[in-house]
Coordinates of C-alpha atoms and ligand atoms in Angstrom, one line a residue:
L1302 CA 154.0 129.5 93.2
A1303 CA 157.5 131.1 93.1
S1304 CA 158.6 129.1 90.0
A1305 CA 155.6 129.0 88.0
D1306 CA 155.6 130.7 84.5
L1307 CA 151.8 130.6 84.6
V1308 CA 149.2 130.2 87.5
V1309 CA 145.8 128.9 86.5
V1310 CA 142.9 129.2 88.9
G1311 CA 140.3 126.4 88.5
S1312 CA 140.9 122.8 87.2
G1313 CA 137.7 122.6 84.9
F1314 CA 138.0 122.1 81.2
F1315 CA 139.0 125.6 80.6
G1316 CA 141.7 125.8 83.2
L1317 CA 143.3 122.4 82.2
T1318 CA 143.2 123.1 78.5
V1319 CA 145.1 126.3 79.1
A1320 CA 147.6 124.5 81.3
E1321 CA 148.1 121.7 79.0
R1322 CA 148.5 124.1 76.1
A1323 CA 151.2 126.1 77.8
A1324 CA 153.2 123.2 79.0
T1325 CA 153.1 121.1 75.8
E1326 CA 153.4 123.9 73.4
L1327 CA 155.8 126.4 75.1
G1328 CA 157.2 124.1 77.7
K1329 CA 156.0 126.5 80.4
R1330 CA 155.7 125.5 84.1
V1331 CA 152.0 125.8 85.2
V1332 CA 150.5 125.6 88.6
V1333 CA 146.9 124.9 88.8
L1334 CA 145.1 125.8 91.8
E1335 CA 141.8 124.2 92.7
R1336 CA 139.7 124.9 95.6
R1337 CA 137.8 121.6 95.6
A1338 CA 139.2 118.1 96.8
H1339 CA 139.4 116.9 93.1
L1340 CA 140.4 118.3 89.8
G1341 CA 138.1 118.5 86.7
G1342 CA 135.5 121.2 87.7
N1343 CA 131.8 120.3 87.0
A1344 CA 132.3 117.6 84.5
W1345 CA 133.9 115.4 87.3
S1346 CA 132.5 111.8 87.7
E1347 CA 132.8 109.0 90.2
F1348 CA 132.1 105.4 90.2
E1349 CA 129.4 104.8 92.8
P1350 CA 131.0 102.3 95.3
E1351 CA 128.2 99.8 95.6
T1352 CA 127.3 99.4 92.0
G1353 CA 130.3 100.5 90.1
I1354 CA 128.1 102.9 88.0
E1355 CA 129.7 106.0 86.9
V1356 CA 127.8 109.1 88.2
H1357 CA 128.5 112.7 87.1
R1358 CA 128.8 114.5 90.4
Y1359 CA 127.6 118.0 89.3
G1360 CA 124.7 116.8 86.8
A1361 CA 124.7 114.7 83.6
H1362 CA 127.4 115.6 81.1
L1363 CA 126.9 114.9 77.5
F1364 CA 129.9 115.6 75.1
H1365 CA 129.1 116.9 71.6
T1366 CA 130.6 119.3 69.1
S1367 CA 130.8 120.3 65.5
N1368 CA 134.1 121.7 66.0
Q1369 CA 136.6 119.5 64.1
R1370 CA 139.7 121.0 65.9
V1371 CA 138.0 120.5 69.6
W1372 CA 137.2 116.9 68.4
D1373 CA 140.6 116.1 67.3
Y1374 CA 142.1 117.7 70.4
V1375 CA 139.9 115.9 73.0
R1376 CA 140.6 112.4 71.4
R1377 CA 144.1 112.8 72.3
F1378 CA 143.1 112.3 75.9
T1379 CA 140.1 109.9 75.6
D1380 CA 138.2 107.7 73.2
F1381 CA 134.4 108.1 72.9
T1382 CA 131.5 105.7 72.9
G1383 CA 128.8 106.0 70.2
Y1384 CA 126.2 107.3 72.7
Q1385 CA 123.7 109.4 71.3
H1386 CA 121.6 111.4 73.8
R1387 CA 117.5 111.2 73.8
V1388 CA 115.4 112.7 76.5
F1389 CA 111.8 111.9 77.3
T1390 CA 109.1 113.8 79.5
V1391 CA 106.5 112.9 81.5
S1392 CA 103.4 115.0 81.2
K1393 CA 100.0 114.3 82.8
G1394 CA 100.8 110.5 83.0
Q1395 CA 102.1 110.1 79.4
T1396 CA 105.4 109.9 78.0
F1397 CA 106.7 112.1 75.2
P1398 CA 109.9 112.4 73.3
M1399 CA 111.8 115.7 73.6
P1400 CA 112.7 118.3 72.5
I1401 CA 109.1 118.8 70.9
N1402 CA 109.1 117.3 67.5
L1403 CA 106.5 115.9 65.1
G1404 CA 106.4 112.7 67.2
T1405 CA 105.6 114.6 70.3
I1406 CA 102.9 116.8 68.6
C1407 CA 101.2 113.7 66.9
Q1408 CA 101.0 111.8 70.2
F1409 CA 99.8 115.1 71.9
V1410 CA 96.9 115.5 69.8
G1411 CA 96.3 111.8 69.3
Q1412 CA 96.3 111.8 65.4
H1413 CA 98.8 111.8 62.5
L1414 CA 99.9 115.0 61.3
S1415 CA 102.1 115.9 58.4
P1416 CA 105.0 118.6 58.9
T1417 CA 102.8 121.2 57.1
E1418 CA 99.7 120.6 59.2
A1419 CA 101.7 120.5 62.4
R1420 CA 103.4 123.7 61.6
A1421 CA 99.8 125.3 60.7
L1422 CA 98.5 124.0 64.0
V1423 CA 101.2 125.4 66.1
R1424 CA 101.2 128.7 64.3
E1425 CA 97.4 128.9 64.7
H1426 CA 97.9 128.4 68.5
A1427 CA 100.7 130.8 68.7
A1428 CA 98.8 133.7 67.2
E1429 CA 96.8 134.0 70.5
I1430 CA 99.5 136.3 71.6
D1431 CA 101.0 139.2 69.7
P1432 CA 104.7 139.1 69.9
A1433 CA 105.0 142.8 70.3
H1434 CA 103.1 142.7 73.4
V1435 CA 104.9 140.1 75.3
G1436 CA 105.1 141.1 79.1
N1437 CA 106.6 137.9 80.7
L1438 CA 107.8 134.4 80.1
E1439 CA 104.5 132.8 79.8
D1440 CA 103.3 135.1 76.9
K1441 CA 106.7 134.9 75.4
A1442 CA 106.3 131.0 75.2
I1443 CA 102.7 131.0 74.0
S1444 CA 103.6 133.4 71.2
L1445 CA 106.3 130.9 70.1
I1446 CA 104.4 127.5 70.4
G1447 CA 100.9 128.3 71.6
R1448 CA 99.2 127.5 74.7
P1449 CA 98.5 123.7 74.5
L1450 CA 102.1 122.8 74.0
Y1451 CA 103.1 125.5 76.5
E1452 CA 100.9 124.2 79.2
A1453 CA 101.8 120.3 78.7
F1454 CA 105.5 120.8 78.3
V1455 CA 106.8 124.2 79.4
R1456 CA 104.7 125.7 82.3
G1457 CA 105.4 123.2 85.0
Y1458 CA 109.1 122.6 84.1
T1459 CA 109.8 126.3 84.0
E1460 CA 108.0 127.0 87.2
K1461 CA 110.2 124.2 88.9
Q1462 CA 113.3 125.4 87.3
W1463 CA 113.0 129.0 88.5
Q1464 CA 110.6 128.4 91.6
T1465 CA 108.4 131.2 90.3
D1466 CA 105.2 131.5 88.4
P1467 CA 106.3 132.0 84.7
R1468 CA 103.9 135.0 84.4
E1469 CA 106.2 136.7 87.0
L1470 CA 109.6 135.7 85.1
P1471 CA 111.2 138.0 82.4
P1472 CA 110.4 137.1 78.9
E1473 CA 114.2 137.4 78.0
I1474 CA 114.9 134.3 79.9
I1475 CA 113.9 132.3 76.6
S1476 CA 114.8 133.5 73.2
R1477 CA 113.5 130.5 71.4
L1478 CA 111.7 127.1 72.0
P1479 CA 112.8 124.8 69.3
V1480 CA 110.1 122.7 67.7
R1481 CA 111.2 120.2 65.1
Y1482 CA 108.8 119.4 62.4
N1483 CA 110.2 116.1 61.7
F1484 CA 110.6 112.7 63.7
D1485 CA 114.2 113.5 64.6
N1486 CA 114.4 113.0 68.6
R1487 CA 118.1 113.4 68.9
Y1488 CA 118.9 115.9 71.6
F1489 CA 121.9 117.4 70.0
N1490 CA 122.3 118.3 66.4
D1491 CA 126.3 118.3 66.3
T1492 CA 128.3 116.3 64.1
F1493 CA 130.3 114.6 66.9
E1494 CA 128.8 113.0 70.0
G1495 CA 129.7 110.3 72.6
L1496 CA 130.8 109.7 76.2
P1497 CA 134.5 109.1 77.2
V1498 CA 135.1 105.4 77.2
D1499 CA 136.6 105.3 80.7
G1500 CA 134.8 108.0 82.2
Y1501 CA 135.2 111.9 82.7
A1502 CA 137.6 111.5 85.7
A1503 CA 140.1 109.4 83.6
W1504 CA 139.9 111.9 80.6
L1505 CA 140.2 114.9 82.9
E1506 CA 143.1 113.4 84.8
R1507 CA 145.0 112.6 81.5
L1508 CA 144.4 116.1 80.4
A1509 CA 146.4 117.2 83.5
D1510 CA 149.0 114.5 83.3
H1511 CA 152.0 116.5 82.0
P1512 CA 155.3 116.8 83.9
L1513 CA 155.2 120.7 83.8
V1514 CA 151.6 120.8 85.1
E1515 CA 151.0 120.6 88.9
V1516 CA 147.5 120.7 90.2
V1517 CA 147.4 121.7 93.8
L1518 CA 143.9 120.7 95.5
E1519 CA 142.0 122.4 98.1
V1520 CA 143.6 125.8 97.7
D1521 CA 141.4 128.8 97.2
Y1522 CA 143.4 131.3 95.0
L1523 CA 141.8 134.2 96.8
D1524 CA 143.6 133.1 100.1
V1525 CA 146.9 132.9 98.3
R1526 CA 146.9 135.7 95.7
G1527 CA 149.5 137.5 97.5
L1528 CA 151.9 134.7 96.9
V1529 CA 151.9 135.0 93.2
P1530 CA 155.1 136.7 92.0
A1531 CA 154.5 140.1 90.3
G1532 CA 154.4 139.8 86.6
V1533 CA 153.3 136.2 86.3
P1534 CA 150.1 135.8 84.3
V1535 CA 147.1 134.4 86.0
V1536 CA 144.3 132.6 84.2
Y1537 CA 141.2 133.0 86.4
T1538 CA 138.2 130.7 85.9
G1539 CA 136.5 131.1 89.2
P1540 CA 133.4 133.6 89.8
L1541 CA 133.9 137.1 88.3
D1542 CA 132.2 138.9 91.2
T1543 CA 134.1 136.9 93.8
Y1544 CA 137.4 138.0 92.3
F1545 CA 136.5 141.6 93.0
G1546 CA 135.0 141.0 96.3
D1547 CA 131.4 141.4 95.0
A1548 CA 132.1 145.0 94.7
E1549 CA 129.7 145.6 92.2
G1550 CA 127.2 143.3 93.6
R1551 CA 126.5 139.8 92.9
L1552 CA 125.9 138.0 89.6
G1553 CA 122.7 135.7 89.7
W1554 CA 123.1 132.1 89.2
R1555 CA 120.9 129.0 89.4
T1556 CA 121.7 126.0 91.2
L1557 CA 120.7 122.5 91.4
D1558 CA 120.2 119.9 94.2
F1559 CA 120.8 116.4 93.7
Q1560 CA 119.2 113.4 95.5
Q1561 CA 121.0 110.0 94.9
E1562 CA 119.7 106.7 95.4
V1563 CA 120.7 103.1 94.8
L1564 CA 117.7 100.9 93.8
P1565 CA 117.5 97.0 94.1
I1566 CA 116.3 96.8 90.4
G1567 CA 118.0 96.4 87.2
D1568 CA 116.2 99.3 85.5
F1569 CA 114.1 102.0 87.0
Q1570 CA 113.0 104.0 83.7
G1571 CA 114.4 102.3 80.5
T1572 CA 116.4 105.5 79.7
S1573 CA 118.9 107.9 80.9
V1574 CA 117.1 111.3 81.4
M1575 CA 113.3 111.5 82.2
N1576 CA 112.0 115.1 82.6
Y1577 CA 109.0 115.7 84.7
A1578 CA 106.8 118.4 83.1
D1579 CA 104.1 118.8 85.8
S1580 CA 104.1 121.2 88.7
D1581 CA 102.9 118.7 91.2
V1582 CA 106.0 116.7 90.7
P1583 CA 108.8 118.4 92.9
W1584 CA 111.8 117.2 90.7
T1585 CA 112.7 118.6 87.2
R1586 CA 114.3 115.3 86.1
I1587 CA 115.6 111.8 86.9
H1588 CA 118.9 110.6 85.8
E1589 CA 119.4 106.7 85.7
F1590 CA 123.4 106.7 85.0
R1591 CA 123.6 103.2 83.9
H1592 CA 121.9 104.0 80.6
F1593 CA 124.8 106.3 79.5
H1594 CA 127.0 103.3 79.3
P1595 CA 124.8 100.3 77.8
E1596 CA 128.2 99.0 76.6
R1597 CA 129.4 98.4 80.3
D1598 CA 129.1 95.4 82.5
Y1599 CA 126.9 97.1 85.1
P1600 CA 125.1 95.0 87.8
E1601 CA 121.8 93.6 86.6
D1602 CA 120.0 93.9 90.1
R1603 CA 121.0 97.4 91.1
T1604 CA 120.8 100.9 89.6
V1605 CA 121.5 104.4 90.5
V1606 CA 118.9 107.2 90.0
V1607 CA 119.4 111.0 90.7
R1608 CA 116.5 113.3 91.2
E1609 CA 117.4 116.9 90.2
Y1610 CA 115.8 120.0 91.7
S1611 CA 116.5 123.5 90.5
R1612 CA 116.4 126.9 92.4
T1613 CA 118.2 130.2 92.6
A1614 CA 121.8 129.9 94.1
E1615 CA 122.3 131.5 97.6
P1616 CA 125.9 132.4 99.0
G1617 CA 127.8 129.2 99.4
D1618 CA 125.7 127.1 96.7
E1619 CA 127.4 126.0 93.5
P1620 CA 126.7 128.3 90.8
Y1621 CA 125.4 126.3 87.8
Y1622 CA 123.5 128.5 85.1
P1623 CA 123.8 132.2 84.9
I1624 CA 120.4 134.0 85.2
S1625 CA 121.3 137.0 83.2
T1626 CA 118.4 139.5 84.0
A1627 CA 118.7 142.8 82.9
R1628 CA 120.3 144.0 86.2
D1629 CA 122.7 141.1 85.9
R1630 CA 123.9 142.3 82.5
E1631 CA 124.5 145.8 84.0
V1632 CA 126.6 144.4 86.9
L1633 CA 128.4 142.3 84.5
A1634 CA 129.4 145.4 82.3
R1635 CA 130.8 146.9 85.4
Y1636 CA 132.9 143.9 86.3
R1637 CA 134.2 143.6 82.7
E1638 CA 135.4 147.2 83.0
R1639 CA 137.4 146.1 86.1
A1640 CA 138.6 143.0 84.4
A1641 CA 140.0 144.9 81.7
A1642 CA 142.2 146.9 83.9
E1643 CA 144.0 143.8 85.4
P1644 CA 147.0 143.5 83.1
D1645 CA 148.2 140.2 84.5
V1646 CA 144.9 138.4 84.8
F1647 CA 143.0 136.4 82.1
F1648 CA 139.4 135.9 83.0
G1649 CA 138.0 132.6 81.3
G1650 CA 135.5 129.8 81.6
R1651 CA 132.1 129.6 82.7
L1652 CA 132.3 131.3 86.1
G1653 CA 134.9 134.0 85.0
T1654 CA 132.9 135.3 82.1
Y1655 CA 129.5 134.6 83.4
Q1656 CA 128.4 132.5 80.6
Y1657 CA 127.0 129.2 80.2
L1658 CA 129.5 127.1 78.3
D1659 CA 129.2 123.6 77.2
M1660 CA 132.4 121.5 77.5
H1661 CA 133.3 121.9 74.0
M1662 CA 132.8 125.7 73.9
A1663 CA 134.9 126.0 77.2
I1664 CA 137.8 123.9 75.4
A1665 CA 137.5 126.0 72.2
S1666 CA 137.6 129.2 74.2
A1667 CA 140.6 128.0 76.2
M1668 CA 142.4 127.2 72.9
S1669 CA 141.8 130.6 71.4
M1670 CA 142.8 132.5 74.5
F1671 CA 146.0 130.6 74.5
D1672 CA 146.6 131.2 70.9
N1673 CA 145.5 134.9 70.7
R1674 CA 146.6 136.4 73.8
L1675 CA 148.3 133.9 76.3
A1676 CA 151.0 132.5 74.0
A1677 CA 152.5 135.7 73.1
R1678 CA 152.4 137.0 76.9
L1679 CA 154.2 133.8 77.9
T1680 CA 157.1 134.2 75.2
E1681 CA 157.7 138.0 75.6
G1682 CA 160.9 139.3 76.7
Ligands
LIG1776 P1 134.0 124.5 86.0 O1 134.1 123.2 85.3 O2 133.0 125.1 86.7 O3 135.6 124.6 86.6 C1 135.9 125.7 87.4 C2 136.8 125.3 88.7 O4 137.4 126.4 89.3 C3 135.9 124.5 89.6 O5 136.7 123.4 89.8 C4 136.1 125.4 90.9 O6 136.1 124.6 92.0 C5 137.3 126.1 90.6 N1 137.5 127.5 91.2 C6 136.4 128.4 91.4 N2 137.0 129.4 92.2 C7 138.2 129.2 92.6 C8 139.2 129.8 93.3 N3 138.9 131.0 94.0 N4 140.4 129.1 93.8 C9 140.5 127.8 93.2 N5 139.7 127.3 92.5 C10 138.5 127.8 92.0 N6 128.7 120.8 79.1 C11 128.5 120.0 78.1 O7 129.1 120.0 77.1 N7 127.4 118.9 78.0 C12 126.7 118.9 79.0 O8 125.8 117.9 79.2 C13 126.8 119.8 80.3 N8 126.2 119.6 81.4 C14 126.1 120.6 82.4 C15 125.4 120.4 83.5 C16 125.4 121.0 84.7 C17 124.5 121.2 85.7 C18 126.6 122.2 84.6 C19 126.7 123.2 85.8 C20 127.4 122.4 83.4 C21 127.3 121.3 82.2 N9 128.0 121.7 81.2 C22 127.7 120.6 80.1 C23 129.1 122.6 81.2 C24 130.4 122.0 81.6 O9 130.3 121.7 83.1 C25 131.5 123.2 81.6 O10 131.6 123.3 80.2 C26 132.9 122.7 81.9 O11 132.6 122.5 83.5 C27 133.8 123.7 81.6 O12 133.8 124.8 82.5 P2 134.9 125.6 83.3 O13 136.3 125.1 83.2 O14 134.8 127.0 82.7 O15 134.5 125.6 84.7
LIG1777 NA1 151.6 116.7 86.5

């Protein structure tokens, strides 16, 4: 730490992108501190030892972006496959394409509908609730897509995601429920999409592989912060509340539990992600990781499936999705004031800004922090 020009806390996409930029563009010495036993943050993946199938350790990660600069940048560290993500859902014994599209609606009503007819039907159902008098998440959802689609595809899933009856959840948790009035069932709308050809771990390791970048694993910055010499800038991508010792209270997060199994069959569900919309099935979805890489030579008699369960994060759980209730936003505003008063610390990333960021957003945001604030700071004096 004594010889570092820059200290980065956290080796996720945000931290590693900042480190790579400072080393490559300015020739600065960067020390990256990582609490976990591996680098890469939540995008990290491993090859399941029995099958060789790549499993994303913190939940399935699909890369997609419409940002040309990000797309050019990431391809310096990895090539991408042509994978296109599609998701299906099981609802009351039937399988439907997601997100809700014209195919979903036609199958649901059991008849052919044109886009105009489907729109009219959903509008008629949604009219049940006046959007001006929406008191909870259920009302909000019905005001957007109507009760039949809500009950088939949203209610049970939402209840499982939050472990709370949707009538007791605040309406602001959802701002929109996209319905596509065409047969497009690609999950993402972005210009570029794919998965790293030799996996996320290889991509993240190449991003960190610069002679001026040193990643130190299993070190919590909060235990060593006193060793950072005065005046050395710190980019902090850990949880914002933890940095300040939870002085303003804890920010709310949702976490996920994963239950992984190797099964003695070649194909469990025929696709990578199957959602389970019904409340009597305890998991929210099942990932079958072989389907993310149909181009790979995976075993034909074994497969890896991961059931996902969702709940509110308790102290010690991995924080995954910000809950962002009205109280969380008040607490966040107070932490932002405290953060603004720390001249040497740059707060970034998913945890450091209490924001859900996709990988491409974390990378873009790291690039703009470097360009707009950090580069000047590292070259001054
Ligand atoms: P992280 O990856 O979380 O990295 C932060 C790092 O900081 C971690 O390694 C942590 O251990 C470390 N750290 C924290 N505190 C300390 C400390 N005090 N000292 C040292 N180290 C510390 N994005 C997509 O584009 N597509 C997807 O499909 C997708 N799916 C996702 C699914 C889930 C379940 C989750 C949670 C995220 C998903 N993302 C996805 C988002 C993606 O994971 C993030 O964009 C990405 O991880 C970059 O975030 P980051 O660097 O800000 O944070
Ligand atoms: Na290195």
